PDB file of C-alpha atoms in Angstrom:
ATOM      1  CA  MET A 874       8.507  13.623   3.102  1.00 91.00           C
ATOM      2  CA  ALA A 875       6.595  11.270   0.832  1.00 97.00           C
ATOM      3  CA  ARG A 876       3.045  11.122  -0.487  1.00 98.00           C
ATOM      4  CA  ILE A 877       1.533   7.730   0.363  1.00 98.00           C
ATOM      5  CA  LEU A 878      -1.736   6.108  -0.673  1.00 98.00           C
ATOM      6  CA  ILE A 879      -3.111   3.394   1.619  1.00 98.00           C
ATOM      7  CA  ALA A 880      -5.756   0.974   0.299  1.00 98.00           C
ATOM      8  CA  ASP A 881      -7.434  -1.293   2.846  1.00 97.00           C
ATOM      9  CA  ASP A 882     -11.074  -2.211   3.335  1.00 96.00           C
ATOM     10  CA  GLU A 883     -10.666  -2.343   7.134  1.00 96.00           C
ATOM     11  CA  GLU A 884     -11.201   1.162   8.517  1.00 97.00           C
ATOM     12  CA  ALA A 885      -9.300   0.489  11.753  1.00 96.00           C
ATOM     13  CA  ILE A 886      -6.151  -0.690   9.962  1.00 96.00           C
ATOM     14  CA  ARG A 887      -6.335   2.055   7.338  1.00 97.00           C
ATOM     15  CA  SER A 888      -6.710   4.764   9.993  1.00 97.00           C
ATOM     16  CA  LEU A 889      -4.017   3.372  12.280  1.00 97.00           C
ATOM     17  CA  ILE A 890      -1.405   3.168   9.523  1.00 98.00           C
ATOM     18  CA  ALA A 891      -2.376   6.577   8.124  1.00 98.00           C
ATOM     19  CA  ARG A 892      -2.086   8.228  11.536  1.00 98.00           C
ATOM     20  CA  ALA A 893       1.330   6.658  12.208  1.00 97.00           C
ATOM     21  CA  LEU A 894       2.720   7.650   8.803  1.00 98.00           C
ATOM     22  CA  ARG A 895       1.386  11.198   9.168  1.00 98.00           C
ATOM     23  CA  GLN A 896       3.225  11.422  12.494  1.00 96.00           C
ATOM     24  CA  ASP A 897       6.377  10.550  10.542  1.00 96.00           C
ATOM     25  CA  GLY A 898       5.714  13.589   8.359  1.00 97.00           C
ATOM     26  CA  HIS A 899       4.254  11.860   5.301  1.00 98.00           C
ATOM     27  CA  GLU A 900       1.256  13.129   3.372  1.00 98.00           C
ATOM     28  CA  VAL A 901      -1.241  10.257   3.402  1.00 98.00           C
ATOM     29  CA  MET A 902      -4.433   9.593   1.475  1.00 98.00           C
ATOM     30  CA  THR A 903      -6.601   6.521   1.915  1.00 98.00           C
ATOM     31  CA  ALA A 904      -8.867   4.341  -0.206  1.00 98.00           C
ATOM     32  CA  THR A 905     -11.445   1.735   0.804  1.00 97.00           C
ATOM     33  CA  ASP A 906     -10.562  -0.828  -1.893  1.00 96.00           C
ATOM     34  CA  GLY A 907      -8.483  -1.320  -5.012  1.00 97.00           C
ATOM     35  CA  ALA A 908     -10.921   0.341  -7.391  1.00 97.00           C
ATOM     36  CA  HIS A 909     -11.122   3.402  -5.158  1.00 97.00           C
ATOM     37  CA  ALA A 910      -7.301   3.490  -4.936  1.00 98.00           C
ATOM     38  CA  LEU A 911      -6.999   3.300  -8.720  1.00 97.00           C
ATOM     39  CA  ASP A 912      -9.429   6.234  -8.999  1.00 97.00           C
ATOM     40  CA  VAL A 913      -7.349   8.248  -6.520  1.00 98.00           C
ATOM     41  CA  LEU A 914      -4.131   7.404  -8.403  1.00 98.00           C
ATOM     42  CA  GLY A 915      -5.729   8.581 -11.635  1.00 97.00           C
ATOM     43  CA  ARG A 916      -7.120  11.765 -10.126  1.00 97.00           C
ATOM     44  CA  GLU A 917      -3.740  12.555  -8.564  1.00 97.00           C
ATOM     45  CA  ARG A 918      -1.907  11.597 -11.800  1.00 95.00           C
ATOM     46  CA  GLY A 919       0.105   8.975  -9.942  1.00 94.00           C
ATOM     47  CA  GLY A 920       1.527  11.652  -7.662  1.00 97.00           C
ATOM     48  CA  PHE A 921       2.515   9.258  -4.882  1.00 98.00           C
ATOM     49  CA  GLU A 922       5.871   7.789  -3.995  1.00 98.00           C
ATOM     50  CA  LEU A 923       4.263   4.765  -2.344  1.00 98.00           C
ATOM     51  CA  LEU A 924       1.119   2.673  -2.662  1.00 98.00           C
ATOM     52  CA  LEU A 925       0.480   0.463   0.376  1.00 98.00           C
ATOM     53  CA  SER A 926      -2.356  -1.977  -0.250  1.00 96.00           C
ATOM     54  CA  ASP A 927      -4.000  -4.915   1.424  1.00 95.00           C
ATOM     55  CA  ILE A 928      -4.286  -7.902  -0.894  1.00 91.00           C
ATOM     56  CA  ARG A 929      -7.708  -9.209   0.083  1.00 91.00           C
ATOM     57  CA  MET A 930     -10.337  -6.511  -0.541  1.00 93.00           C
ATOM     58  CA  PRO A 931     -13.738  -6.382  -2.220  1.00 92.00           C
ATOM     59  CA  VAL A 932     -14.314  -4.867  -5.674  1.00 92.00           C
ATOM     60  CA  MET A 933     -10.625  -4.984  -6.725  1.00 94.00           C
ATOM     61  CA  ASP A 934      -8.015  -6.856  -4.721  1.00 92.00           C
ATOM     62  CA  GLY A 935      -4.479  -5.653  -4.092  1.00 92.00           C
ATOM     63  CA  ILE A 936      -2.914  -7.852  -6.748  1.00 89.00           C
ATOM     64  CA  ALA A 937      -5.196  -6.521  -9.479  1.00 92.00           C
ATOM     65  CA  LEU A 938      -4.510  -3.026  -8.133  1.00 95.00           C
ATOM     66  CA  ALA A 939      -0.736  -3.638  -8.257  1.00 93.00           C
ATOM     67  CA  HIS A 940      -0.940  -4.692 -11.916  1.00 90.00           C
ATOM     68  CA  ALA A 941      -3.111  -1.719 -12.905  1.00 93.00           C
ATOM     69  CA  ALA A 942      -1.088   0.801 -10.864  1.00 95.00           C
ATOM     70  CA  ALA A 943       2.248  -0.449 -12.211  1.00 92.00           C
ATOM     71  CA  ARG A 944       0.982  -0.142 -15.804  1.00 90.00           C
ATOM     72  CA  ALA A 945      -0.525   3.318 -15.381  1.00 95.00           C
ATOM     73  CA  HIS A 946       1.931   4.782 -12.855  1.00 96.00           C
ATOM     74  CA  PRO A 947       5.261   2.923 -13.025  1.00 94.00           C
ATOM     75  CA  ALA A 948       7.062   5.449 -10.795  1.00 95.00           C
ATOM     76  CA  VAL A 949       4.897   4.545  -7.775  1.00 96.00           C
ATOM     77  CA  THR A 950       6.513   1.977  -5.470  1.00 95.00           C
ATOM     78  CA  ILE A 951       4.102  -0.730  -4.298  1.00 95.00           C
ATOM     79  CA  LEU A 952       3.962  -2.530  -0.963  1.00 95.00           C
ATOM     80  CA  LEU A 953       1.328  -5.164  -0.245  1.00 92.00           C
ATOM     81  CA  MET A 954       0.114  -6.511   3.076  1.00 93.00           C
ATOM     82  CA  THR A 955      -1.876  -9.613   3.935  1.00 86.00           C
ATOM     83  CA  GLY A 956      -2.836 -11.897   6.765  1.00 76.00           C
ATOM     84  CA  TYR A 957      -3.394 -14.876   4.456  1.00 61.00           C
ATOM     85  CA  ALA A 958      -0.571 -17.234   3.497  1.00 57.00           C
ATOM     86  CA  ASP A 959      -2.170 -18.159   0.161  1.00 59.00           C
ATOM     87  CA  GLN A 960      -2.467 -14.471  -0.763  1.00 58.00           C
ATOM     88  CA  ARG A 961       1.173 -13.917   0.167  1.00 53.00           C
ATOM     89  CA  GLU A 962       2.156 -16.723  -2.210  1.00 59.00           C
ATOM     90  CA  ARG A 963       0.148 -15.096  -5.019  1.00 62.00           C
ATOM     91  CA  ALA A 964       1.916 -11.797  -4.389  1.00 55.00           C
ATOM     92  CA  LEU A 965       5.390 -13.294  -4.419  1.00 56.00           C
ATOM     93  CA  GLY A 966       4.989 -13.870  -8.159  1.00 57.00           C
ATOM     94  CA  LEU A 967       4.874 -10.095  -8.601  1.00 66.00           C
ATOM     95  CA  ASP A 968       8.527  -9.465  -7.755  1.00 69.00           C
ATOM     96  CA  THR A 969       8.965  -6.942 -10.561  1.00 72.00           C
ATOM     97  CA  LEU A 970       5.932  -4.916  -9.439  1.00 78.00           C
ATOM     98  CA  VAL A 971       5.879  -5.222  -5.657  1.00 77.00           C
ATOM     99  CA  ARG A 972       8.745  -4.202  -3.389  1.00 85.00           C
ATOM    100  CA  GLU A 973       7.636  -6.284  -0.402  1.00 84.00           C
ATOM    101  CA  VAL A 974       4.693  -8.166   1.101  1.00 84.00           C
ATOM    102  CA  VAL A 975       4.157  -7.328   4.764  1.00 90.00           C
ATOM    103  CA  GLN A 976       2.616 -10.114   6.817  1.00 89.00           C
ATOM    104  CA  LYS A 977      -0.327  -9.225   9.082  1.00 88.00           C
ATOM    105  CA  PRO A 978      -0.476  -8.862  11.968  1.00 92.00           C
ATOM    106  CA  PHE A 979       2.316  -6.325  12.180  1.00 94.00           C
ATOM    107  CA  SER A 980       3.213  -3.683  14.724  1.00 95.00           C
ATOM    108  CA  ILE A 981       3.036  -0.031  13.819  1.00 95.00           C
ATOM    109  CA  SER A 982       6.796   0.252  14.323  1.00 96.00           C
ATOM    110  CA  GLU A 983       7.337  -2.634  11.875  1.00 96.00           C
ATOM    111  CA  MET A 984       5.129  -0.929   9.291  1.00 97.00           C
ATOM    112  CA  ARG A 985       6.912   2.392   9.791  1.00 96.00           C
ATOM    113  CA  ASP A 986      10.278   0.657   9.335  1.00 96.00           C
ATOM    114  CA  VAL A 987       9.195  -1.081   6.127  1.00 96.00           C
ATOM    115  CA  VAL A 988       7.735   2.122   4.693  1.00 97.00           C
ATOM    116  CA  ASN A 989      10.758   4.243   5.589  1.00 95.00           C
ATOM    117  CA  LYS A 990      13.263   1.673   4.294  1.00 96.00           C
ATOM    118  CA  THR A 991      11.285   1.322   1.081  1.00 96.00           C
ATOM    119  CA  LEU A 992      11.183   5.080   0.593  1.00 96.00           C
ATOM    120  CA  ALA A 993      14.902   5.409   1.368  1.00 95.00           C
ATOM    121  CA  ALA A 994      15.686   2.738  -1.257  1.00 92.00           C
ATOM    122  CA  ARG A 995      13.908   4.853  -3.898  1.00 83.00           C
ATOM    123  CA  HIS A 996      16.548   7.597  -3.567  1.00 71.00           C
TER     124      HIS A 996
END
């Protein structure tokens, strides 16, 4: 299965998604914000198939993270998620970097479907 990095400042969301994706057989690491995620990507030498990040986070938001991750680790596929319409609009301008923007709230089955379809499209 895939190695996935989840970046979200909300512990409950981060843990819920991580648990669900682990049940699907994926290896999952988590980060509390974009800067932390960028550190993890660097430490792991970009060794993830997928980066799943919230857009609105302190320190470094998901859009800044997407730009930095795509530059440093172009093989990592990026998915963003947000509950804010204005943030979704900002992310839509990143079509070459971001595979999809998932609208919050979402069900765990919806997130699993998006992740698995995204991973399947990589192959």
